[in-house]
Every structure is written in C-alpha cells, then in structure tokens.
Coordinates of C-alpha atoms and ligand atoms in Angstrom, one line a residue:
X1 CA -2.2 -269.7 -52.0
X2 CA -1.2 -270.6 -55.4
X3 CA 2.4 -271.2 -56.3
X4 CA 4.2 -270.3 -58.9
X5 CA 4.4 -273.3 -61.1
X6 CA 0.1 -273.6 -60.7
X7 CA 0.2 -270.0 -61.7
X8 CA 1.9 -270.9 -65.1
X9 CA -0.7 -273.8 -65.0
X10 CA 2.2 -276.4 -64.0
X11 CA 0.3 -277.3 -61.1
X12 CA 2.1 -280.8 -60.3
X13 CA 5.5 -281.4 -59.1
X14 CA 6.0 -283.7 -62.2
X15 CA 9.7 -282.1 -64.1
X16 CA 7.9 -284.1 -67.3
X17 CA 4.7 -281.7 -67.1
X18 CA 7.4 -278.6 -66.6
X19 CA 9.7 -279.7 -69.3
X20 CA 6.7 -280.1 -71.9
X21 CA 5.2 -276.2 -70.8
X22 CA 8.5 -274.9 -71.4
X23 CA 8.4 -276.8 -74.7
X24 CA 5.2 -275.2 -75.6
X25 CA 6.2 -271.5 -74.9
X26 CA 9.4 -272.0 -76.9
X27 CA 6.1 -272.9 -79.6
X28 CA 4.8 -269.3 -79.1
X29 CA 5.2 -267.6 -82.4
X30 CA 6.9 -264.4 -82.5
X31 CA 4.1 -261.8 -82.1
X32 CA 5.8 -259.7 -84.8
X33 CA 5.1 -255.7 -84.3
X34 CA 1.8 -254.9 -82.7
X35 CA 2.3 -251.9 -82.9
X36 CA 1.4 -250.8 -86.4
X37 CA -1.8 -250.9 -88.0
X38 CA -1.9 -252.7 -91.1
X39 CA -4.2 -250.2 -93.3
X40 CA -5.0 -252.3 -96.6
X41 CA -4.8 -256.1 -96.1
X42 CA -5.0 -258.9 -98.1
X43 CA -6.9 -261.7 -97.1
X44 CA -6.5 -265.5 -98.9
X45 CA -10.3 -266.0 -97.5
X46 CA -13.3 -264.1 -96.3
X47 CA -12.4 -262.1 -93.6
X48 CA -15.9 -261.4 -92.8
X49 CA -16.9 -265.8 -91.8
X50 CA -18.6 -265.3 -89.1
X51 CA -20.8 -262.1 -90.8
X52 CA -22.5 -259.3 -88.8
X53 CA -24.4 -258.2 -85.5
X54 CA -25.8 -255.2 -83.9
X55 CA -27.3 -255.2 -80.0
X56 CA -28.5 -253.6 -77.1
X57 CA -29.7 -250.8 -78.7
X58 CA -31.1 -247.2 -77.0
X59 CA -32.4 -244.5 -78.2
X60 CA -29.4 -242.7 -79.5
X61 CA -27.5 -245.8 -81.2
X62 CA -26.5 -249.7 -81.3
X63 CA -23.6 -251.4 -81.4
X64 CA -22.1 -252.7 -84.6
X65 CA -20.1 -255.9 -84.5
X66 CA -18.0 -258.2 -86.6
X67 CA -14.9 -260.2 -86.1
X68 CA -12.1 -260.6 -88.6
X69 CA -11.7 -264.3 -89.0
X70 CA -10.6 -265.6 -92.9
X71 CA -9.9 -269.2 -90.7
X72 CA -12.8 -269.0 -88.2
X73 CA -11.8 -272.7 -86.7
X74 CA -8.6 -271.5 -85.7
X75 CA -7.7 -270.0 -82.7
X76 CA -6.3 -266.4 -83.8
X77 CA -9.2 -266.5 -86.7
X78 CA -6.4 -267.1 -89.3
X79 CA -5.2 -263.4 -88.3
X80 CA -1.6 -262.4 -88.2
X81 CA -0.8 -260.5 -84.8
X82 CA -1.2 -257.4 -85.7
X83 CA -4.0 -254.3 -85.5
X84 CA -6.2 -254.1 -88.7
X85 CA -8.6 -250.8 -89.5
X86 CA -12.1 -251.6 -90.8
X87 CA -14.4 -249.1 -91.7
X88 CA -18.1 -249.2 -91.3
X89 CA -21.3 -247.7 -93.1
X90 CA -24.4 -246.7 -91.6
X91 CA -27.2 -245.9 -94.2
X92 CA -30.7 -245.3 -93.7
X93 CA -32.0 -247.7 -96.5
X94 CA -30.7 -251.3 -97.7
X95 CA -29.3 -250.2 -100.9
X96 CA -27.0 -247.7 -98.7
X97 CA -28.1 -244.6 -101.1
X98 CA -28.7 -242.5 -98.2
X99 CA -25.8 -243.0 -95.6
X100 CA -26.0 -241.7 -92.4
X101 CA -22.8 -242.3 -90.4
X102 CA -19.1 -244.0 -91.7
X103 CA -15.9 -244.5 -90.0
X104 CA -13.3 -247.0 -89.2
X105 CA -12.1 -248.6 -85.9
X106 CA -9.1 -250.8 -85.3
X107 CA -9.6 -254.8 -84.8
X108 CA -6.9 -255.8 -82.1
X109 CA -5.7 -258.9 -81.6
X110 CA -6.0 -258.5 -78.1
X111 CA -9.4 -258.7 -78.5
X112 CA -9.0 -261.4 -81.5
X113 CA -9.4 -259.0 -84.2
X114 CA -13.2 -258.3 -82.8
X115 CA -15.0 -254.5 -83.9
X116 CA -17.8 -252.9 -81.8
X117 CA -18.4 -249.9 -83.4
X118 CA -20.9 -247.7 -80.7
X119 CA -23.0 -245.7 -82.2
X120 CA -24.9 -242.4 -80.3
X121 CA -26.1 -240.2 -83.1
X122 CA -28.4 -241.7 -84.7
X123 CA -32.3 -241.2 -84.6
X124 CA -34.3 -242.9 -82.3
X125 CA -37.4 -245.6 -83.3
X126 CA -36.1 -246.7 -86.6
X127 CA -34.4 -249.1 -88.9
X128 CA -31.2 -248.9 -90.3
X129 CA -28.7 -251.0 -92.1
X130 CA -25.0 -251.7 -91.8
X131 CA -21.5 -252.8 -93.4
X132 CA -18.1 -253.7 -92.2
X133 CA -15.0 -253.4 -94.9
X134 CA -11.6 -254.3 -94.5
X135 CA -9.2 -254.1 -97.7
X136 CA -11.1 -255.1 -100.8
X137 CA -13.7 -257.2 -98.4
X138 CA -16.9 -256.0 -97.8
X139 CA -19.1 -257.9 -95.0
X140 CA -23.0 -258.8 -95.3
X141 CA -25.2 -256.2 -95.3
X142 CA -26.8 -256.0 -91.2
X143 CA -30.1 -254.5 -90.6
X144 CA -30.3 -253.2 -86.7
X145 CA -32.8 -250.5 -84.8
X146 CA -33.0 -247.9 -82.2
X147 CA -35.0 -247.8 -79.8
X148 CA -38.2 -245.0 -78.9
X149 CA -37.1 -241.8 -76.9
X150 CA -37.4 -243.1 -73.5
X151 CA -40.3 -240.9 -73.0
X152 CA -42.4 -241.3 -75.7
X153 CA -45.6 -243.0 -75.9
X154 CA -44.2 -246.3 -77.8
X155 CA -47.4 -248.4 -79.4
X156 CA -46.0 -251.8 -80.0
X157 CA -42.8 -254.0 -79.6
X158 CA -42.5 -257.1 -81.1
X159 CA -39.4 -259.7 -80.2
X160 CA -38.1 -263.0 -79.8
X161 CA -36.9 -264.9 -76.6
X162 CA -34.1 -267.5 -77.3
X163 CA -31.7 -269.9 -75.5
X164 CA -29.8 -273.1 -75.2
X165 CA -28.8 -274.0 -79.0
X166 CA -26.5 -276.8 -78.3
X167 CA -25.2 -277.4 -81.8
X168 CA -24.6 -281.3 -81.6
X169 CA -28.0 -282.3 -80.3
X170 CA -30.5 -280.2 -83.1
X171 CA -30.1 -277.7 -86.1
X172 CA -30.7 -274.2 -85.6
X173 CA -34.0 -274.5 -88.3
X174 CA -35.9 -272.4 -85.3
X175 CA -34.2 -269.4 -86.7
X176 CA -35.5 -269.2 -90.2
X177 CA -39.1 -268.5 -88.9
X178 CA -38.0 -266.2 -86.5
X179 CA -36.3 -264.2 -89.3
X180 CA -39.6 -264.0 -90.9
X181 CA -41.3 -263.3 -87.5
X182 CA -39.9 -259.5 -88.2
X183 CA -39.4 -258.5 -84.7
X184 CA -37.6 -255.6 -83.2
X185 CA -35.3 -257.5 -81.0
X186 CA -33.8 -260.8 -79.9
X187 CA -33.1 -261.9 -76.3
X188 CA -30.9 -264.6 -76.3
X189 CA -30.9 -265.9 -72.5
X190 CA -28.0 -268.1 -72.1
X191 CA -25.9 -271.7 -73.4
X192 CA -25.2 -269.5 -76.7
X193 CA -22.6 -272.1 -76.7
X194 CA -21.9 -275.9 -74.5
X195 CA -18.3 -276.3 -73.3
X196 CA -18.2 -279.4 -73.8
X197 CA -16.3 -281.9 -75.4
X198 CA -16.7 -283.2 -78.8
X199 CA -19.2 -285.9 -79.2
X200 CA -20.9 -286.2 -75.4
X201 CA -24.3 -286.4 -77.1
X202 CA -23.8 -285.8 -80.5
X203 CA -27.0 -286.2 -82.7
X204 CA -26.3 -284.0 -85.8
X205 CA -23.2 -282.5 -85.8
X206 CA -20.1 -282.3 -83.9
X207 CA -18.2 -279.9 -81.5
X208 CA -14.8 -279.4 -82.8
X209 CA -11.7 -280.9 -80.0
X210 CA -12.3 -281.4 -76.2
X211 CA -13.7 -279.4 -73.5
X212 CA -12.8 -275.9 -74.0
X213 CA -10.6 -274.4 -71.3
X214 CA -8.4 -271.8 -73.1
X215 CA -8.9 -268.6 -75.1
X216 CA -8.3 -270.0 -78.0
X217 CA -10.7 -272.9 -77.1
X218 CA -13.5 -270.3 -76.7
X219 CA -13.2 -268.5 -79.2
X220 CA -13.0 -271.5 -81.4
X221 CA -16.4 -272.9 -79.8
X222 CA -18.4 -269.3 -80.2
X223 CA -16.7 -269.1 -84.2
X224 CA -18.2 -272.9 -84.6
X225 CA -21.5 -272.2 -84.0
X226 CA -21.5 -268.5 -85.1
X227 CA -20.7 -270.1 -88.5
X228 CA -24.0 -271.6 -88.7
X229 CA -25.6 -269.5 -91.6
X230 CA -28.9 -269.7 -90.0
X231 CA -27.8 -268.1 -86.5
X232 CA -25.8 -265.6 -88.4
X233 CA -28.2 -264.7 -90.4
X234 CA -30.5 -264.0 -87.5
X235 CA -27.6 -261.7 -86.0
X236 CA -27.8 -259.6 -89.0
X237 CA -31.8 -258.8 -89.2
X238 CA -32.2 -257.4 -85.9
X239 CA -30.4 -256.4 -82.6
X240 CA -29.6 -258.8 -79.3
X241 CA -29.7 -258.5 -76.0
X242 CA -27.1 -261.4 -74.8
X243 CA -26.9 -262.5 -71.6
X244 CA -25.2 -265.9 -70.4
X245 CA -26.2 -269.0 -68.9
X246 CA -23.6 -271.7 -67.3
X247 CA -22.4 -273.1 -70.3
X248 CA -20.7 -270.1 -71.7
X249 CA -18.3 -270.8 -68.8
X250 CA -18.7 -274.3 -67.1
X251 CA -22.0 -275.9 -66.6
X252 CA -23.8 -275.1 -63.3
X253 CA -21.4 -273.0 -62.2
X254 CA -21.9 -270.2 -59.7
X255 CA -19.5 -267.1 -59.3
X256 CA -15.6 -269.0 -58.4
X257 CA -17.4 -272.2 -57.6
X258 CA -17.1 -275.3 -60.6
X259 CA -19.6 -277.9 -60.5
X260 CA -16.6 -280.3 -59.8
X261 CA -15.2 -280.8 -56.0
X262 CA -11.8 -279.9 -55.1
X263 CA -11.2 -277.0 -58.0
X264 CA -9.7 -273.9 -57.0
X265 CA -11.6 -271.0 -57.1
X266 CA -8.3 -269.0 -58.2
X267 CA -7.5 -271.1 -61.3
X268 CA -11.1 -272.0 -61.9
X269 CA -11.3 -267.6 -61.7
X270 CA -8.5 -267.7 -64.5
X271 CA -10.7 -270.1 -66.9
X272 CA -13.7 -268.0 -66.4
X273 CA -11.6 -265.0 -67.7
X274 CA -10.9 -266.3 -70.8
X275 CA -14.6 -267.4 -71.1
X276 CA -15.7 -264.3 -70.4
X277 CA -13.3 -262.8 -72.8
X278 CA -14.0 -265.0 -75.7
X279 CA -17.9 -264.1 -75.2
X280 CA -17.1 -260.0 -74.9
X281 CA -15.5 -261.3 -78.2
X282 CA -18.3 -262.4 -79.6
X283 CA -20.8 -260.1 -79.4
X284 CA -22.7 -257.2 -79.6
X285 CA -22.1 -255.7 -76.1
X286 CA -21.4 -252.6 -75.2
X287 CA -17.6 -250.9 -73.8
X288 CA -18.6 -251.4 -70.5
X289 CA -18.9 -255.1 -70.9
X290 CA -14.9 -254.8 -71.5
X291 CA -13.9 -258.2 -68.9
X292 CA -11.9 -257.1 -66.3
X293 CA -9.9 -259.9 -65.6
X294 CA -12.3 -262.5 -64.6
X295 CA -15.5 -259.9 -64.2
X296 CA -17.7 -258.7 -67.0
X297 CA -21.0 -256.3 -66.2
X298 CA -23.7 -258.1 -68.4
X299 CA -26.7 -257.0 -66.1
X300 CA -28.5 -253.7 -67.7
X301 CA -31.4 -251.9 -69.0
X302 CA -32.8 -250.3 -71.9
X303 CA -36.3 -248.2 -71.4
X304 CA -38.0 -249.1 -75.1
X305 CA -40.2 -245.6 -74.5
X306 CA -43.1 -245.9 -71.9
X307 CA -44.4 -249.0 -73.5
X308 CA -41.4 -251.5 -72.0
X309 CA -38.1 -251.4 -69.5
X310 CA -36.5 -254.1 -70.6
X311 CA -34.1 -255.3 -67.4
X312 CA -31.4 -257.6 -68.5
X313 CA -29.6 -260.2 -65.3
X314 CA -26.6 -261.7 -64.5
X315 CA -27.5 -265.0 -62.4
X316 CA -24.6 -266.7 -62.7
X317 CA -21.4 -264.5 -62.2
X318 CA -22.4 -263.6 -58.4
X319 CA -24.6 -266.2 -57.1
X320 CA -23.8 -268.3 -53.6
X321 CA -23.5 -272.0 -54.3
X322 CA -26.3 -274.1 -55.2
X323 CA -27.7 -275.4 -51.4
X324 CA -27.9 -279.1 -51.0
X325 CA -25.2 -280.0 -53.1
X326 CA -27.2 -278.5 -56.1
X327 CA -29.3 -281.7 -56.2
X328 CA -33.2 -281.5 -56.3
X329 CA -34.1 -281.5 -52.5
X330 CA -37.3 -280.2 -50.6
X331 CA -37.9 -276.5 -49.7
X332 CA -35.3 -277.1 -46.4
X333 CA -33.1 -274.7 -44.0
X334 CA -30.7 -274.7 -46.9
X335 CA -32.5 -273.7 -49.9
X336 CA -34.5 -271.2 -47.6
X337 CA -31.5 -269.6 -45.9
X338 CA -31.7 -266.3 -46.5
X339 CA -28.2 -265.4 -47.5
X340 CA -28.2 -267.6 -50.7
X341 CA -28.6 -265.1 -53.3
X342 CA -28.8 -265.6 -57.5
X343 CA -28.2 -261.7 -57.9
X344 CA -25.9 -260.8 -55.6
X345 CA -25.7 -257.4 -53.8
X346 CA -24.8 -255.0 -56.0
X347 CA -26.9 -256.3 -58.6
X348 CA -30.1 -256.7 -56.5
X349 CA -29.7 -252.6 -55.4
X350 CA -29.2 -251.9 -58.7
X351 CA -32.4 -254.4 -60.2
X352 CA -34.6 -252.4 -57.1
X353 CA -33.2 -249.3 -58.3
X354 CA -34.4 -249.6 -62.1
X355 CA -37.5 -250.8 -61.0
X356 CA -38.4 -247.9 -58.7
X357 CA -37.3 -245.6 -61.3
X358 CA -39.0 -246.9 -64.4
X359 CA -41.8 -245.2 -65.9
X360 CA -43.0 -247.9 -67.9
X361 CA -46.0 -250.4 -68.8
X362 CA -44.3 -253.4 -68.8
X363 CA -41.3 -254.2 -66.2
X364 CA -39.1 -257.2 -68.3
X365 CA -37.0 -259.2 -66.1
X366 CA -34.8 -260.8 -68.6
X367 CA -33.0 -263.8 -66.7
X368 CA -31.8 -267.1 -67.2
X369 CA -33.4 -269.5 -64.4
X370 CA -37.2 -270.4 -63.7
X371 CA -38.4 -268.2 -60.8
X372 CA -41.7 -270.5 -60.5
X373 CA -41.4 -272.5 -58.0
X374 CA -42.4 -275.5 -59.8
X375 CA -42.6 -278.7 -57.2
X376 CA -41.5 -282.7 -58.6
X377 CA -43.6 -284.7 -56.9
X378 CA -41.9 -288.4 -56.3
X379 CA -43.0 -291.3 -54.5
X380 CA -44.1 -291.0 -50.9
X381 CA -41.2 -288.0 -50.2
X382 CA -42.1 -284.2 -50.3
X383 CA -42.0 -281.9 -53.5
X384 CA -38.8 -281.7 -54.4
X385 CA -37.0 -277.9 -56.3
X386 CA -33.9 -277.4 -58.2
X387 CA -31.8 -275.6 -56.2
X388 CA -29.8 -274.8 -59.6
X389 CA -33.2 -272.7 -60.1
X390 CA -35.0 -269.6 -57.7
X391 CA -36.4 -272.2 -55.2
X392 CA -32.2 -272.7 -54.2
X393 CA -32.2 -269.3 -53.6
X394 CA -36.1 -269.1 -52.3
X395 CA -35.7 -266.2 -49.8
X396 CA -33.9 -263.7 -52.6
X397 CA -37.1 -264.6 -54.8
X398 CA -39.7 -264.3 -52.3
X399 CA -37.8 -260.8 -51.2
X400 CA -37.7 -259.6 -54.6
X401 CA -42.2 -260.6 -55.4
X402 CA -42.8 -258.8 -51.7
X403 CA -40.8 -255.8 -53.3
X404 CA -42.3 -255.9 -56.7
X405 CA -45.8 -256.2 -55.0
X406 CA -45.2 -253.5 -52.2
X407 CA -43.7 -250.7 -54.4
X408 CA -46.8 -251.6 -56.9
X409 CA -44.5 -251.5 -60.0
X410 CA -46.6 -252.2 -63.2
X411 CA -47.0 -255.8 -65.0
X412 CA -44.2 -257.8 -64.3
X413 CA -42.9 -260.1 -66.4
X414 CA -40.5 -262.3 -66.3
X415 CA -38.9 -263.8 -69.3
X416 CA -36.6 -267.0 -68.6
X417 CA -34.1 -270.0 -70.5
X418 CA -31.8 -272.9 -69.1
X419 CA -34.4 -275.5 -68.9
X420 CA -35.1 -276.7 -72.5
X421 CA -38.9 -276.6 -72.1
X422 CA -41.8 -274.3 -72.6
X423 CA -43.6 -272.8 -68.9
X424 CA -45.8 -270.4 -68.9
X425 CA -46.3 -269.2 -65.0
X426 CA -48.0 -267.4 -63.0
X427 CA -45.8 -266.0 -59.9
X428 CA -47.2 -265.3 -56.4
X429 CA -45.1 -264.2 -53.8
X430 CA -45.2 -267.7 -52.3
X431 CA -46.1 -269.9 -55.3
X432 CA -46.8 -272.5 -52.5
X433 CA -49.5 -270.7 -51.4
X434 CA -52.7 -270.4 -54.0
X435 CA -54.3 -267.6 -51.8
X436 CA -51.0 -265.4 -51.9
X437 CA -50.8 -263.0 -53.9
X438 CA -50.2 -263.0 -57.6
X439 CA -47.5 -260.4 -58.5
X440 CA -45.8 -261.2 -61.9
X441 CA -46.3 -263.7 -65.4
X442 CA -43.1 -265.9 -66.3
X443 CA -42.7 -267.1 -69.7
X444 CA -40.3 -269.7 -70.3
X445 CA -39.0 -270.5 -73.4
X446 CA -37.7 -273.7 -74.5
X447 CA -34.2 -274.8 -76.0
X448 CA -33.8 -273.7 -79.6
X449 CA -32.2 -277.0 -80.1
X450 CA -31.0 -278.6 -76.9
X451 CA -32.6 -282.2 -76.9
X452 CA -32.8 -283.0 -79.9
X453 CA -37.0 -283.3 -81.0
X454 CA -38.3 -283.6 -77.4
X455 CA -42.1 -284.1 -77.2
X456 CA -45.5 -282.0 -76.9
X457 CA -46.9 -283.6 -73.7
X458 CA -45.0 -285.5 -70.9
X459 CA -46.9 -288.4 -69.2
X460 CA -46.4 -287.0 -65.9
X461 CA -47.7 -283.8 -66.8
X462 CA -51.3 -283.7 -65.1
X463 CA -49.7 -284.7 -61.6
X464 CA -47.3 -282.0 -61.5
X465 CA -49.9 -279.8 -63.0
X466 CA -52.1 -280.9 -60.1
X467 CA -49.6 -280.0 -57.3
X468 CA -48.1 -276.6 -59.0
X469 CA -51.8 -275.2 -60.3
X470 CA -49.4 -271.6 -61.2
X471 CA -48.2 -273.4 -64.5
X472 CA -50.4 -272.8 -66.9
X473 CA -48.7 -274.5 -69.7
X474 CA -45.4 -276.9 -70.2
X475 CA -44.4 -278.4 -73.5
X476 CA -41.0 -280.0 -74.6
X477 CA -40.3 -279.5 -77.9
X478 CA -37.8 -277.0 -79.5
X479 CA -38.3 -273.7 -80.6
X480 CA -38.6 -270.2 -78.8
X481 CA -41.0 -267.4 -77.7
X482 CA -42.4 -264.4 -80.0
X483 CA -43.8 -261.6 -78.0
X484 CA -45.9 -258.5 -79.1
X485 CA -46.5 -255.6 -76.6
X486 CA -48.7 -252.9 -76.6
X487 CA -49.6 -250.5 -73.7
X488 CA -53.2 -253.0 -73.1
X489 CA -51.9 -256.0 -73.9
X490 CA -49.0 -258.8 -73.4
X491 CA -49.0 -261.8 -76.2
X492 CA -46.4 -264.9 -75.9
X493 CA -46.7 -267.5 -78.6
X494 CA -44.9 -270.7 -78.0
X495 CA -43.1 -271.3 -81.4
X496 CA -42.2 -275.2 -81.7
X497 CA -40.0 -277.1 -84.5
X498 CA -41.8 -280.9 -85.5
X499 CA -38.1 -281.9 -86.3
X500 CA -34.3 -280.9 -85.6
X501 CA -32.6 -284.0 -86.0
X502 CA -32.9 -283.1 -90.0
X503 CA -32.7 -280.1 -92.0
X504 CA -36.5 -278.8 -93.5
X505 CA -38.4 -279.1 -89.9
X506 CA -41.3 -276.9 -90.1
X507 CA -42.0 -273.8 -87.1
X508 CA -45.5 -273.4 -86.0
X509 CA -47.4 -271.5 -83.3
X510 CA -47.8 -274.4 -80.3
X511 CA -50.1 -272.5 -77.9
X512 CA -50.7 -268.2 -77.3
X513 CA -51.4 -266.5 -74.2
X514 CA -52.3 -263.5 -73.2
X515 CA -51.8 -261.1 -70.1
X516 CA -53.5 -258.0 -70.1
X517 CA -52.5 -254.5 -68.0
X518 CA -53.0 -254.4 -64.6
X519 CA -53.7 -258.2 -64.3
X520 CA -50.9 -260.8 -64.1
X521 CA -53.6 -263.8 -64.7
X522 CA -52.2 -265.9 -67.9
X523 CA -55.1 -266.3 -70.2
X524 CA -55.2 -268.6 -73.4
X525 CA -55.3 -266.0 -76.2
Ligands
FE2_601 FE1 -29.0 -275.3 -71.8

C-alpha cells in the first residue's frame, strides 16, 4: 500500500523533499473562476499553433479537433484557466460557400483547452472541409471524410500506414509525399511521440526538457512535435485512425508493468494517466476514448462499406509482461505459456466478436507489434523471438490464426509499426511450420523517421531470409505504407525517404506487392 506522502509523490522520508513539494503547491497559481466561459477572447498569438484534425470517421460523421494553444511549449498552452467557446464550420466545398453544419463547443482547461467536435449528420462517402474560430482567430482550413454506408458496395480505398516519428533522430519529409498520395485515411500505429529526454540520440533536432512524467510534460512533448508544419499539415488533409505504441507512455511497457525493476505499479498507474490524458488531448478520438483515470478504450472498428472492416488494437494497455525478461530468447515454456496475452480478455472477445460479425472483403487488423514470427539466427544457439513482439505472447497469436482460419473469415490482413523497418509477411498459423496453413498477409511499415537514414539491404538479410522463408520483403530505410483496396485486389507500396538527416529528401516507391481475394500469398506487383 501506498502512503500518503508517495500519494502526493513525496515518496521518501526526506523533510527536504517535503519542505520543497509544499514550496511548489504554495507555486500553484490561483485557478481564477472556472466557472465562466469566456465568450470573445483576445489572444497576443495564434491560438490555433498546433492547427487542425479530424479521425476515425463512420458513416454518419468525424471528429473535428483543435487545441487552443497561443504558447504551444508551455504547459497550459499559454491559456488562462478558464473555459473558452469556439465555433466550428462544416462546408461542403473548400471555399466554405456551401456550409453544411456550424456550432460552437467549449475548450476546458481540464482537458487543456482541447475541442472534439463529433459530428453524426453528415452524408456518408464524401469529402468535406472544416474551421475552428475563437474571437477574431480563425484556424486552417481541415479537409476530412465519411466513410461508405456500411452496406454498400464500396469500390476502392486508398490510405496510408504510419508510425514511430521520433523527432530528434529524422524530419518528418515522409509526409509531404503522403499529402500528395491523396488517400482517404491515415493509420498512425504508435511512438506518435518518444518520452524521452532531450538529446539521448539527437540527430536533427531536439526534445524540449527531460523525460516527460507529468501532464504538463505530455502535453508539452505531443504540442512539440504537433508543431511540425509538415505533420500538421498531414492532420488537416485527411482523417486518422490513432492508436499508441509504448512510447506514448514509457517504452516497452505493458499494462502497470515499467520496463524498469522495482516501480510500483500504483504510481507507475498514476504516470500512465496523465499520458493517456495528454494523448486523448491530442487527438482526433472519439468521447468514448475520454481516460478514466488511468484507462482509455483505443481498440475499435469502423466498417468502410463491404469493401473493408478496418479493426483498430490496443497491445499495450492490457498485455501480461514480456516472458523472459523481455529479452530475445527461443520459443520456450515462457514465451509459449498460454496465459501470456497482448490483447487481453475483454479485448480478444470483443476482436472475435467483430470478426464473426463483419461482412466485409478485407478484415484489417490494425496493431502495433509484428505478428510474424520472424526467427534471429545467432551463432551455434537456436532462433531467437522478441518477446516484446507476438512470438512473447505465441499461444494468443497461434489461437487467434486457428480462429481466423476455422471461422473462414475473408483476407486477412494485418497491418503493423514499432519496429522501424519494412516486412512484408506472410502468416501461417504456425509460421514455423512451411506446410501449415497460410491464413493472413502482414504489412509492416517502417519508422517515418526513427533511425535516422537507415539502409535498403542489411548484410544479414539472406540468412534470416533463409530460415523465415514467410518474409517476403525487409528494408530499413524511412518512410511508410500506401495501400489501395478494391473488392479483387490488395496493393501495399513500400514508400522510402533517400535522406532525413536534412530537409529536401526525396519519397519514392521502394518495392509493391500485391495480394489478391481469396489468396493470402504476397506477390510482387
Ligand atoms: Fe518506435
């Protein structure tokens, strides 16, 4: 049990640590009247710094987000305590001649000033565009999308997979193609943001102050790289789908358990819910994403008509600890015990639910950890796994191919992050077993910067090639995935940047593959 002083986060003895807390809350400001909402403000800068965003989109509406922040670096966004209203346009074309919905919603400071407008009446399978105002500000313009009825016959889909854009090692250059790319949708898989402190591997540019613990740390991390103009600008040309990796929180975290020995779950519980706060924060999600204390729902599903059922998890929030000490071991008792689980649950029910009751083409498992077993061969010892990855939690991920296989649900496809490499992968139920059977296609994209440059072809790449003959592909340069979907065909194209380290590097189509219906083989397209 916690005491009382390591509830207030006094968690020593020491009268020095006490005296110097108390000095601190005597810092507090006053919060003023909360109360009242200030109708017209004046801002000295532009409230609207960290721009626009819309995601996970049905067929009825979107979300609409922005965050009041004329001081973006600073912990309260520069905001004075107290509840703003902002009104919002939804218009049917860019020049906002022919608006379509308009209201106003109050930014909290509870929730650091943040707005997500949900939208349900709008018209489903098209474009439409978006503004926030506040006083005499007006925001950038936002262009978002609903998605088809979820029974109609939808003909294509188009969209990007993103993840890991750590914003010391590499620019985010990755994103101005993708803005071209014109897709419906973004998937951004996870390490939106690092934790860490400034400097640990700086190559380009620099974390602002140490490892962030606090609310206010969080939000000032997720502000930092939101201002990037080329990830903002991304936010505002189509919808997300966000889901989190480790570093959102603490790296390699699972559920209450740090990646550090001897931390209490309890306080490490209380960190996590101001992470998970800051990141509700931050984007486009949904009410129901609201934290609850130190919970958030983040795993979900949105049916893009009959084409797609797009299947978004959670494998970090309720996942047993990494077995063998999370270090890369063999396949052994541990990483095969069958209660490890990466889903938990509730959320593996409700992932077996969805995918008996969808009616689509394409199942999408939209995840965050490789789920092929991919084998490290090392001098004279066995393979060996990460057990940060599916082969920790091997009988969950065998369970869950027997069930996709079984119940015969149609092409799946599983689309993954966290790694900061390209893997393209074809899944069996036992990957270790060539004559098993082959149940799903994994695409893995690589980090969007994470790395730094990376390189096409490691030197190693034939022998592991030669012991895991499921991946088909494996490059390690930056970039991300662009998909197109239609009802007969699946197309991933591997997009890689030649440079991050510098602004200017040029995006390019690295390799294409193909999957048609009915057939999980990955073919070069
Ligand atoms: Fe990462």
């Amino acid at each position: 049990m916690l005491n009382w002083r390591q509830l207030l986060g006094v968690d020593a003895t020491s009268r020095r640590q006490f005296l110097a807390y108390n000095a601190a809350l005597a810092a507090v400001p006053f919060l003023g009247n909360t109360t009242q909402a200030v109708e017209k403000p004046r801002f000295k800068d532009n409230p609207f710094s960290l721009g626009v965003a819309s995601g996970d989109p049905d067929h009825r509406g979107v979300v609409l987000w922005t965050r009041l922040a004329p001081s973006p670096l600073q912990p309260d966004g520069g905001m004075t305590p107290t509840a703003v209203r902002v009104g919002w346009t939804v218009a049917e074309d860019e020049g906002f001649n022919k608006v379509v919905a308009k209201g106003s919603t109050l930014a909290t400071p509870q929730l650091g000033h943040s707005i997500h407008v949900e939208l349900s009446e709008l018209k489903p399978d098209r474009w439409y565009w978006y503004r926030f105002h506040v006083g005499d500000a007006v925001s950038p313009v936002g262009r978002t999308r609903t998605l088809p009825l979820p029974w109609a016959e939808a003909n294509q889909l188009k969209f990007a997979v993103t993840s890991c854009q750590n914003y010391e090692q590499g620019l985010f250059t990755a994103y101005e193609q993708m803005a071209r790319d014109d897709v419906d949708l973004v998937f951004h898989l996870g390490d939106y943001i690092y934790e860490y402190e400034a400097g640990r591997n700086g190559k380009v540019r620099t974390h602002l102050g140490k490892e962030v613990e606090s609310l206010g740390d969080y939000r000032v991390r997720l502000s930092q790289y939101r201002a990037d103009p080329l990830l903002q600008g991304m936010h505002a040309q189509c919808p997300w789908f966000v889901t989190w990796d480790d570093h959102e929180f603490d790296n390699n975290y699972s559920n209450d358990i740090s990646e550090e020995q001897g931390i209490d779950p309890q306080r490490f519980l209380i960190r996590r819910m101001a992470a998970y706060q800051a990141y509700y924060e931050m984007m486009p999600l949904r009410r129901r994403s609201l934290p609850r204390g130190p919970h958030m729902q983040l795993y979900r599903r949105a049916p893009f008509g009959r084409l797609a059922d797009l299947m978004v998890l959670d494998t970090r929030q309720y996942r047993s600890d990494q077995p063998n000490g999370d270090r890369k071991s063999p396949l052994n008792e541990a990483a095969l015990d069958p209660s490890n689980s990466m889903l938990g649950g509730e959320q593996r029910n409700w992932l077996y639910h969805s995918l008996i009751n969808s009616r689509a083409k394409w199942n999408v498992l939209a995840q965050q950890v490789m789920m092929g077993m991919v084998g490290f061969p090392s001098d004279d010892e066995p393979l060996s796994y990460s057990m940060d990855q599916w082969p920790g939690y091997a009988a969950e991920r065998i369970q869950l191919m027997k069930f996709l296989a079984e119940r015969r649900v149609p092409n799946p496809v599983v689309l993954t992050g966290d790694i900061h490499s390209n893997w393209a992968n074809e899944l069996r139920v036992n990957d270790r077993d060539p004559e098993s059977q082959l149940v799903a296609s994994e695409f893995v994209a690589t980090s969007l910067s994470s790395g730094g440059n990376g390189e096409d072809k490691p030197s190693w790449l034939e022998e592991l090639q030669s012991e895991n003959s499921f991946v088909k592909f494996h490059n390690r340069q930056r970039g991300y995935i662009r998909c197109n979907v239609t009802p007969e065909t699946w197309t991933s194209d591997y997009m890689v940047v030649d440079q991050v380290l510098q602004p200017g590097g040029k995006t390019t189509v690295r390799a294409s593959f193909v999957v048609e219906s009915g057939d999980p083989t990955i073919k070069i397209a």
